[in-house]
Coordinates of C-alpha atoms in Angstrom, one line a residue:
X1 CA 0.0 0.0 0.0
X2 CA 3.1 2.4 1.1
X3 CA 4.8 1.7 -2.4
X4 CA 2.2 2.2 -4.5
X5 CA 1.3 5.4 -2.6
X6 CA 4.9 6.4 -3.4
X7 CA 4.6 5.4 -6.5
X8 CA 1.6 7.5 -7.4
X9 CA 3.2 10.7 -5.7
X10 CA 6.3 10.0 -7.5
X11 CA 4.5 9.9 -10.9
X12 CA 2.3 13.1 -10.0
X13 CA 5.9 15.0 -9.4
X14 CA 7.4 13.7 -12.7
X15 CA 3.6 14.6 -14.2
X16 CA 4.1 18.2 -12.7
X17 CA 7.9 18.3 -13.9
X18 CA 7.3 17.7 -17.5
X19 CA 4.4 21.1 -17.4
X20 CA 1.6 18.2 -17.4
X21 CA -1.4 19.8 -15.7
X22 CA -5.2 18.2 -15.2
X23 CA -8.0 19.7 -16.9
X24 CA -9.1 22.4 -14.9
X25 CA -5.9 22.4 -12.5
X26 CA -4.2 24.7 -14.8
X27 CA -2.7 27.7 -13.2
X28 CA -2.5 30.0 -16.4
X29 CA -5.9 30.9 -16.1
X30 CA -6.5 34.8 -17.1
X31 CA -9.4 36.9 -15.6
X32 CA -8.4 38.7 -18.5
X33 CA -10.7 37.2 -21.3
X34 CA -9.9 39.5 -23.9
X35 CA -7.6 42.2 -24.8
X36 CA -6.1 44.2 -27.5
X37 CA -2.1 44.3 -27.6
X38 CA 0.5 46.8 -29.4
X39 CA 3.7 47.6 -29.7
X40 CA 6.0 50.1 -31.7
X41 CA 7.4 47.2 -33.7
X42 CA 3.6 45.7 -34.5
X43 CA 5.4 42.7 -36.0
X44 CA 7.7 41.9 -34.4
X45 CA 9.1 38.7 -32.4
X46 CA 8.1 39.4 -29.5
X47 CA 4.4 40.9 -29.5
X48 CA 4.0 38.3 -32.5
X49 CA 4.7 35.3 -29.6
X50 CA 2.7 37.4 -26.6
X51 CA -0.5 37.3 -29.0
X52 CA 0.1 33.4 -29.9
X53 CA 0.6 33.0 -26.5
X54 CA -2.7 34.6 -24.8
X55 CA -4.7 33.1 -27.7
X56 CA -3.8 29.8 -26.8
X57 CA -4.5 30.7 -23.1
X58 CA -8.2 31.3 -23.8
X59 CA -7.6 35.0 -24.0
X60 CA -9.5 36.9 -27.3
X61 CA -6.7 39.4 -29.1
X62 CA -8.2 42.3 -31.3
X63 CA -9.3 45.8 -31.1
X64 CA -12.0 46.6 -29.1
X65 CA -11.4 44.8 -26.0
X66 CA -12.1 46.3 -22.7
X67 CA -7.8 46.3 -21.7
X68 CA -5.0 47.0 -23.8
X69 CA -1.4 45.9 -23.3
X70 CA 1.1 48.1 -24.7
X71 CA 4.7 47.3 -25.4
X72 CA 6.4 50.8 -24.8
X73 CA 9.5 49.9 -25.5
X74 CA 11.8 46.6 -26.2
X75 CA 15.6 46.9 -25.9
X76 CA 18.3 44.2 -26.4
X77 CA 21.6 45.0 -25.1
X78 CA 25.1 43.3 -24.2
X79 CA 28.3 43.6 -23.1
X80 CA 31.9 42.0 -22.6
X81 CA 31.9 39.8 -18.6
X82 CA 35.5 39.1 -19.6
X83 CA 38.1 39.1 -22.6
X84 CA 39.5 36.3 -24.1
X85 CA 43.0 35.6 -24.5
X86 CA 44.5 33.6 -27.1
X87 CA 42.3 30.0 -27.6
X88 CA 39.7 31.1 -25.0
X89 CA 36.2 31.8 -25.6
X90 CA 35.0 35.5 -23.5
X91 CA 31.9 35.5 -21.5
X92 CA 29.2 37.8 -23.0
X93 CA 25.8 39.1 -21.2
X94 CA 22.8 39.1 -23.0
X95 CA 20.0 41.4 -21.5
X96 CA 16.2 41.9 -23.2
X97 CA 14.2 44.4 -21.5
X98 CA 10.6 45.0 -21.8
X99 CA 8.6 47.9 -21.0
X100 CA 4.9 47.9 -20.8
X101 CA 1.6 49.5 -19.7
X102 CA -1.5 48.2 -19.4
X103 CA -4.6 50.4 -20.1
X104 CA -8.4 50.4 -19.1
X105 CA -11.4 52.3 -20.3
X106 CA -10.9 55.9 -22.0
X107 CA -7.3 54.2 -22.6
X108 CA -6.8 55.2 -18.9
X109 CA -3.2 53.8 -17.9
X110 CA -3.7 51.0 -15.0
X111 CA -0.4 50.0 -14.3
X112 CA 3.1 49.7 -16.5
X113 CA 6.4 48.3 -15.2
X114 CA 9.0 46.2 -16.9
X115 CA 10.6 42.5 -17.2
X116 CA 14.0 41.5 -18.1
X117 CA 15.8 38.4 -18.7
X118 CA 19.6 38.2 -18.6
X119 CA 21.9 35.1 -19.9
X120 CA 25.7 34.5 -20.2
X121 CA 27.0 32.7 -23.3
X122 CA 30.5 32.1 -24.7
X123 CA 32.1 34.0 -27.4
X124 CA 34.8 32.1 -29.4
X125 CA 36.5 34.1 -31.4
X126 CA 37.4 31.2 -33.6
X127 CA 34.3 30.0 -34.1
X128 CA 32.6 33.1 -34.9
X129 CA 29.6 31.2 -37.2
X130 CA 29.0 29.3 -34.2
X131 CA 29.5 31.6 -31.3
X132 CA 26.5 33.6 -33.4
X133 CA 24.3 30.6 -34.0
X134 CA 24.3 30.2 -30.0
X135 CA 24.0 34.1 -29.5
X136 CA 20.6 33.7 -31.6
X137 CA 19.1 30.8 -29.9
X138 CA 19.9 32.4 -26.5
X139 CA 17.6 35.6 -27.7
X140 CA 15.1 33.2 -28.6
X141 CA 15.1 31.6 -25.4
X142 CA 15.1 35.0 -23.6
X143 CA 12.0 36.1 -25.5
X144 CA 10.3 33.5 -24.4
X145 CA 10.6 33.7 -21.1
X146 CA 9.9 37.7 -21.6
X147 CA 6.4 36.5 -22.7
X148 CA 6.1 34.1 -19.7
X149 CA 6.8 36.5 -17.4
X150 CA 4.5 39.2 -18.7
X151 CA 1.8 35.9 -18.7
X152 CA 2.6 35.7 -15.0
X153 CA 2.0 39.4 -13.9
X154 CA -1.0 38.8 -16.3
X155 CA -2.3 35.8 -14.1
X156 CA -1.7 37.8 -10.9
X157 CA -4.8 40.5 -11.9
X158 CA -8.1 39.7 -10.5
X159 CA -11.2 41.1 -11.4
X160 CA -11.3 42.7 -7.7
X161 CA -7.6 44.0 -8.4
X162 CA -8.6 45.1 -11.9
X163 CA -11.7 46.8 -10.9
X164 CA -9.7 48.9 -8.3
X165 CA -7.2 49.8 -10.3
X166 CA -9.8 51.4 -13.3
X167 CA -11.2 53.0 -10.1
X168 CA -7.8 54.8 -8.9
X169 CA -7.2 55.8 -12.7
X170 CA -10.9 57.4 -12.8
X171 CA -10.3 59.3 -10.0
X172 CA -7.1 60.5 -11.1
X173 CA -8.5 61.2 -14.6
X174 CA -11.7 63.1 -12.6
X175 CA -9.1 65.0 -10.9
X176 CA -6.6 66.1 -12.9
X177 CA -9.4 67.4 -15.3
X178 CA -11.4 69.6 -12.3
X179 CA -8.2 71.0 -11.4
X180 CA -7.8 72.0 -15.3
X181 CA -11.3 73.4 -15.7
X182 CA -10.9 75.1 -12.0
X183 CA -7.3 76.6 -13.6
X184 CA -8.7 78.0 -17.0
X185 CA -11.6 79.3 -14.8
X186 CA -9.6 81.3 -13.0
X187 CA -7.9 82.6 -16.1
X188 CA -10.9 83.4 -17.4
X189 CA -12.1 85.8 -14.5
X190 CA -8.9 87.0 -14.1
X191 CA -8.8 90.8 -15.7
X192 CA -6.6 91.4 -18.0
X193 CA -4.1 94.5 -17.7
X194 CA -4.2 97.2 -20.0
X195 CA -0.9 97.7 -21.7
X196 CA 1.3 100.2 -19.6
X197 CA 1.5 103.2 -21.7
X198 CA 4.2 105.2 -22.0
X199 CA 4.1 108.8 -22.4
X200 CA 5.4 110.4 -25.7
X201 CA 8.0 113.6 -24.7

């Protein structure tokens, strides 16, 4: 009885290890059901593998939904860890940044932060062809788990969380536009001055 209990709880860890996940288990449920997405490069990599993503996650993409994610800006960077002497390959740092912002009703901003990823591959200056093939699948691997880590901030809004956070941008937006009709009231009933005029000798 204890080894086949073992064994089950074994399998069910191996099950969870692989990403294997029972029918209504799944943690990458959105509350998000649909939403539009942009960014400044409309086609590229990255936005293009966000959409597949949430589309194959339940979650409708197109214009018209009631949130918008927008990918502000996208920026791939890298630099030198150490230099190679003769023979030896350098260490190189990979970084992909990701700005976004999501938006609400009237295109309100909700909330906007950013994700990164960072890697370290080997540079051989020998094998340049091959150093680059490995430099490309490490960005491809990096953008992926860009888009899983946007999914994951994603997952973490609830419709409660959601709902508060279109009610903090109303307010703001309520606010800010009072305190502009309140300021061009106040230039309106302010009276003008006359020109000073200065007497001709």
């Amino acid at each position: 009885m204890i080894k086949r209990n073992l064994l089950v709880m074994g399998l069910a860890v191996l099950l969870s290890a692989c990403g294997f996940q029972l029918r209504g288990t799944g943690t990458n449920e959105l509350s998000i059901k649909e939403l539009d997405v942009s960014a400044r490069n409309a086609y590229g990599n990255t936005v293009t593998q966000l959409r597949q993503t949430l589309e194959n996650s339940g979650v409708r993409v197109g214009a018209g939904a009631p949130y918008k994610l927008v990918l502000v800006d996208e920026k791939e960077t890298q630099r030198n860890l150490s230099y190679a002497s003769a023979g030896r390959a350098s260490d190189i740092e990979l970084s992909s940044l990701v700005i976004y912002e999501l938006q609400g009703r009237d295109h309100l901003p909700l909330m906007g932060d950013k994700v990164e990823v960072q890697k370290v591959v080997s540079h051989d200056g020998n094998n340049l062809v091959g150093s680059d093939s490995e430099i490309l699948q490490a960005r491809k691997e990096m953008r992926s788990e860009l888009v899983q880590r946007l999914m994951v901030r994603l997952q973490q809004l609830s419709p409660d969380k959601l709902a508060a956070l279109q009610q903090t941008a109303d307010n703001k937006a309520k606010a800010d536009a009072d305190a502009l009709k309140a300021a061009k009231e106040y230039e309106d009933n302010t009276p003008k001055q006359s020109p000073v005029e200065v007497p001709v000798e």
